[in-house]
mmCIF file of C-alpha atoms in Angstrom:
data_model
loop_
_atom_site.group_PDB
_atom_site.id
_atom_site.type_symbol
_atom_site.label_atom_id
_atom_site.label_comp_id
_atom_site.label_asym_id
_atom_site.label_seq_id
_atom_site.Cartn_x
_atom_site.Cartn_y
_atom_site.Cartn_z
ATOM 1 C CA UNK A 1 -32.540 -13.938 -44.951
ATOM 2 C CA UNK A 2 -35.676 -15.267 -42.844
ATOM 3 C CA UNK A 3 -32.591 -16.713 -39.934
ATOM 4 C CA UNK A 4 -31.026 -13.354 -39.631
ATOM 5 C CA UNK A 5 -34.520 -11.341 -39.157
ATOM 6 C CA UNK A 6 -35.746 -14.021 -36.908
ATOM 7 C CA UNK A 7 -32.491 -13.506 -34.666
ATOM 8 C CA UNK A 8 -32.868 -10.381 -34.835
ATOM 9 C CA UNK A 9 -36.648 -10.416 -33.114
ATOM 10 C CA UNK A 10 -35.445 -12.939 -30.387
ATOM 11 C CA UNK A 11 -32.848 -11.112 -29.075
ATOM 12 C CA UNK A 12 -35.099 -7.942 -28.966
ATOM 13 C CA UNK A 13 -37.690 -9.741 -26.935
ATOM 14 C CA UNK A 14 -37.029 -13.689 -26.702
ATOM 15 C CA UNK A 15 -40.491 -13.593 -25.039
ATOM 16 C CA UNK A 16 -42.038 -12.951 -28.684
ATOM 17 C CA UNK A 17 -43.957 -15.546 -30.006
ATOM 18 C CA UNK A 18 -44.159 -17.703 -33.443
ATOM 19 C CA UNK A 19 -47.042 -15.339 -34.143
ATOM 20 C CA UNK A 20 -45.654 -12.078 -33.003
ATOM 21 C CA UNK A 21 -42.229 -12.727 -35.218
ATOM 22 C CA UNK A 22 -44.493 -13.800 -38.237
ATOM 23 C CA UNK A 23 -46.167 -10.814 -37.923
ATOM 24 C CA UNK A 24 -42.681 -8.398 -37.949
ATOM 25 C CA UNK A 25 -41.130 -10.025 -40.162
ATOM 26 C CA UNK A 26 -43.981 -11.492 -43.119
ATOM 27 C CA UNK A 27 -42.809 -15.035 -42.595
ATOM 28 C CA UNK A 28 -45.761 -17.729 -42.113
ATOM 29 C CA UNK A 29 -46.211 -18.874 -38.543
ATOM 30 C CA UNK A 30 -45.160 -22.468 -39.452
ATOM 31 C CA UNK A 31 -42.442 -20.836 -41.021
ATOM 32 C CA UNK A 32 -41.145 -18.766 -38.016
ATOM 33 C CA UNK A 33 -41.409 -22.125 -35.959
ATOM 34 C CA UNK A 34 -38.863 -24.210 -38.483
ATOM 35 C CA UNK A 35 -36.399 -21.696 -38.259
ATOM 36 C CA UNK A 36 -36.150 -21.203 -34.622
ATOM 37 C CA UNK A 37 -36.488 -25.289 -34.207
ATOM 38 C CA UNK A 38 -33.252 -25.186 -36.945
ATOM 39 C CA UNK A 39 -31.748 -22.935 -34.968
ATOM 40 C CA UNK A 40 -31.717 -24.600 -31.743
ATOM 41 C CA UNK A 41 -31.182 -27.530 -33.075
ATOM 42 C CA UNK A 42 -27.591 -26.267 -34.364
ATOM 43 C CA UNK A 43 -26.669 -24.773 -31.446
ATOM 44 C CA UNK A 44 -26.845 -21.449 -32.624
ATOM 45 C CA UNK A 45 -29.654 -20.368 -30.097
ATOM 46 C CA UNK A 46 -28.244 -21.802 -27.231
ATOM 47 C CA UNK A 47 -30.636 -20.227 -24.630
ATOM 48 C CA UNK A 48 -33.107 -17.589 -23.497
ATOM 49 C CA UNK A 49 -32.639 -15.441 -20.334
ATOM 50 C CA UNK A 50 -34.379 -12.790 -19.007
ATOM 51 C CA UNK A 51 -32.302 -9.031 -18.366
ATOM 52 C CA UNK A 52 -32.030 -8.292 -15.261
ATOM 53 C CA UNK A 53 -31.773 -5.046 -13.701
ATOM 54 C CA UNK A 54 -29.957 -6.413 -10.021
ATOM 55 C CA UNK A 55 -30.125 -2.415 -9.170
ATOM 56 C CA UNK A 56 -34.007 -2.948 -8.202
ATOM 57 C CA UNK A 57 -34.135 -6.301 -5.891
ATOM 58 C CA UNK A 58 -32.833 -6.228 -2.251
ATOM 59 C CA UNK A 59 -31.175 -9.080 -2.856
ATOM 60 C CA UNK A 60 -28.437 -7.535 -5.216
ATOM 61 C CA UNK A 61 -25.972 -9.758 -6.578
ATOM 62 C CA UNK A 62 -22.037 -8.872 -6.895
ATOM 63 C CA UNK A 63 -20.374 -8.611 -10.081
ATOM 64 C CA UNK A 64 -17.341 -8.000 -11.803
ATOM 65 C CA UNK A 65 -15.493 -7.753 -14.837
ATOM 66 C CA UNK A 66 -11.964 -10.155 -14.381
ATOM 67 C CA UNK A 67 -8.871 -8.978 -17.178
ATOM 68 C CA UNK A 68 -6.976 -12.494 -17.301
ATOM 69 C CA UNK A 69 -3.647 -12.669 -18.798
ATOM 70 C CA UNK A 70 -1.903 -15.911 -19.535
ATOM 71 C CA UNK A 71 1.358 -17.820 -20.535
ATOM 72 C CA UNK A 72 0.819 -20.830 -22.744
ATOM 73 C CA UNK A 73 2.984 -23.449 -23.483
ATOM 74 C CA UNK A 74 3.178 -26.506 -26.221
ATOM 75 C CA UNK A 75 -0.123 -28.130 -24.641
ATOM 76 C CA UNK A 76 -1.692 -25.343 -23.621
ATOM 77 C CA UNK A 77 -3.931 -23.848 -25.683
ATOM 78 C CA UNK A 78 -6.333 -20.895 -24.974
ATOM 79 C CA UNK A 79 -8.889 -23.418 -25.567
ATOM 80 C CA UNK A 80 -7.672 -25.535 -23.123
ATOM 81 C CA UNK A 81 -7.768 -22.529 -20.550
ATOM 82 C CA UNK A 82 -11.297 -21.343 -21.372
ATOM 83 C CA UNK A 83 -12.573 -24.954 -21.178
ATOM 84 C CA UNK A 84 -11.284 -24.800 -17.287
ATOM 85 C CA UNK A 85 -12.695 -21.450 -16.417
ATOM 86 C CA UNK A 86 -16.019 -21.718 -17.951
ATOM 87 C CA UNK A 87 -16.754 -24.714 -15.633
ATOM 88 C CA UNK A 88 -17.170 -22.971 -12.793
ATOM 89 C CA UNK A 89 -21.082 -21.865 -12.146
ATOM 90 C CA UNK A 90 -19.384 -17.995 -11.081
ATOM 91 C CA UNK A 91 -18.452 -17.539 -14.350
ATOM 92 C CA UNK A 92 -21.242 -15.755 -16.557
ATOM 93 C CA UNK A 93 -18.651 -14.804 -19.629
ATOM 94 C CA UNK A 94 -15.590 -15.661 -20.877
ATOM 95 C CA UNK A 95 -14.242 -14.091 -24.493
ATOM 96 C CA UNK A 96 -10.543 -13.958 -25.692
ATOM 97 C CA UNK A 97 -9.916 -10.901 -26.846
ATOM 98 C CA UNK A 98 -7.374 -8.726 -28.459
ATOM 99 C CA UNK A 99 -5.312 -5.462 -26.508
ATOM 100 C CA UNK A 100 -3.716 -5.404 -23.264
ATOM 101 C CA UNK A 101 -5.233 -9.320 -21.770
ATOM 102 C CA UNK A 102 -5.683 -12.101 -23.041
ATOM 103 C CA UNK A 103 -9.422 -12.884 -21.411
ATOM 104 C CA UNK A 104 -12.406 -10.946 -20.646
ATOM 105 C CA UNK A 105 -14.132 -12.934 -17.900
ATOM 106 C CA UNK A 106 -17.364 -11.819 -16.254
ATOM 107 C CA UNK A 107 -18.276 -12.834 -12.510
ATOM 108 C CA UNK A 108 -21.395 -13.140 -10.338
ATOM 109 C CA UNK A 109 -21.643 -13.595 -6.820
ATOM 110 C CA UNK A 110 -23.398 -12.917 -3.602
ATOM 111 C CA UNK A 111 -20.719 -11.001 -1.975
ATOM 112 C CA UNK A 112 -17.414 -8.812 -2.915
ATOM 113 C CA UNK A 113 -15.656 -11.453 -0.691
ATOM 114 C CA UNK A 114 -17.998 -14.049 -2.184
ATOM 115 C CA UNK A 115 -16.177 -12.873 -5.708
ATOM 116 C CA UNK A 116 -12.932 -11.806 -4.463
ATOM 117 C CA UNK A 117 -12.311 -15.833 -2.992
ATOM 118 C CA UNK A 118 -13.229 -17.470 -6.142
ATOM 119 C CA UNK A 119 -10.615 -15.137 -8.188
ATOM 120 C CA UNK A 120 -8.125 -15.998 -5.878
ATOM 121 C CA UNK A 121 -8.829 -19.188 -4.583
ATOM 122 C CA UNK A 122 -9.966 -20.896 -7.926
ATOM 123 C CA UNK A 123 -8.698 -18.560 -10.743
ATOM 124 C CA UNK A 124 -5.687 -17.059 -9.960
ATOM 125 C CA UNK A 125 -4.088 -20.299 -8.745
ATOM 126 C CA UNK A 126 -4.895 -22.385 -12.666
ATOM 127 C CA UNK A 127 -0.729 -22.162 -13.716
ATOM 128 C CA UNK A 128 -1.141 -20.251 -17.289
ATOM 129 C CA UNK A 129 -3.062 -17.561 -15.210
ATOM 130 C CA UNK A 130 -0.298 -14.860 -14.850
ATOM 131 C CA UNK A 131 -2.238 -11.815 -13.727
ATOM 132 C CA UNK A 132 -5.706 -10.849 -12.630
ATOM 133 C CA UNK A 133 -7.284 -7.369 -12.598
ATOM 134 C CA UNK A 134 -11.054 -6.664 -11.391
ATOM 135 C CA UNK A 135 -13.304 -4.304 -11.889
ATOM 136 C CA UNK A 136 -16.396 -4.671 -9.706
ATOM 137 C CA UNK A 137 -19.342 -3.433 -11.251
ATOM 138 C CA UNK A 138 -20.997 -0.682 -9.848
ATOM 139 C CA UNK A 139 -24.178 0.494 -11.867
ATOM 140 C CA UNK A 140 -25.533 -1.010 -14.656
ATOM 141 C CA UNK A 141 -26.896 1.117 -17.280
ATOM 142 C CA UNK A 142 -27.463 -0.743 -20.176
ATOM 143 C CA UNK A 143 -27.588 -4.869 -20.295
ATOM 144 C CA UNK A 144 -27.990 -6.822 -23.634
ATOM 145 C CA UNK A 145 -29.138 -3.644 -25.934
ATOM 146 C CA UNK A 146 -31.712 -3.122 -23.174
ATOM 147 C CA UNK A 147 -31.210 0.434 -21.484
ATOM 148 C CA UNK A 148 -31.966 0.032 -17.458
ATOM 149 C CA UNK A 149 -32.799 2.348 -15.016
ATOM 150 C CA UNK A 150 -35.825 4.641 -13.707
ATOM 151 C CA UNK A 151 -36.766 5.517 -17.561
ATOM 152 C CA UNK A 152 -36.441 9.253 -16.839
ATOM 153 C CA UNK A 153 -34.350 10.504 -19.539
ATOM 154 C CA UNK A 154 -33.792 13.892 -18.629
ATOM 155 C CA UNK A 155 -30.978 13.874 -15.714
ATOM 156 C CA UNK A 156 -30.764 17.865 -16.949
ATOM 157 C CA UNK A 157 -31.531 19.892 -13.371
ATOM 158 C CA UNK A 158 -33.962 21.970 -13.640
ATOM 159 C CA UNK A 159 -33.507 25.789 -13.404
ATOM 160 C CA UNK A 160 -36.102 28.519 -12.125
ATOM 161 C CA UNK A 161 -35.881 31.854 -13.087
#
């Protein structure tokens, strides 16, 4: 299917053009262009952002990974809880997922105390929120599929005889 190999090519390199994804993929230009228009158009591509590796800049930016567990009620929904959360501009992820929590919630700040006052100030306060764990991130070494880094492979010491 042309939509599923045309996915594919944005979220290698979003920065590939009509032309470029024609090219991979033996679709017509004009035919490249329709499918990402359809695409956006139903919401399925929904953005494009650039990777960022926050390991080179001097202006590094604080993140975390949030475990969220919950208590719902009869009008409370996960939904309902994930609509609230993913308001606030902090908040760079939210999924409900299966095992020991209830949501996985990714943050991004300028500070750890940046961070740490919007968990406690703004999430851990919302009633259904009955615990909060976080993990604050400490190297990245792969974003998005990309692998980041120095791109020297070989972390092996070396030896001389």
């Amino acid at each position: 299917m042309s939509e599923r190999e045309v996915l594919e090519s944005l979220r290698e390199n979003a920065r590939y053009s009509a032309a470029d994804i024609a090219r991979m993929t033996d679709l017509e230009e004009s035919e490249v262009e329709a499918v990402i228009e359809e695409l956006e158009a139903a919401g399925v591509v929904r953005g494009y952002q650039p990777v960022v590796d926050w390991d080179k800049l001097e202006d590094e930016r604080v993140r975390a990974e949030v475990e969220l567990n919950v208590r719902l009620d009869r009008e409370t929904g996960y939904g309902d809880i994930a609509e609230r959360l993913a308001r606030f501009p902090q908040v760079r992820a939210l999924r409900l997922v299966s095992g020991d929590y209830d949501f996985d919630m990714e943050v991004e700040g300028d500070s750890i105390r940046e961070v740490s006052q919007f968990i406690s100030e703004k999430v851990a306060p919302v009633p259904e929120i009955t615990q909060t764990v976080t993990h604050y991130v400490m190297t990245s070494y792969k974003e998005h599929g990309i692998e980041l880094g120095d791109g020297d492979d070989d972390d092996r010491l070396s030896v001389s005889p």
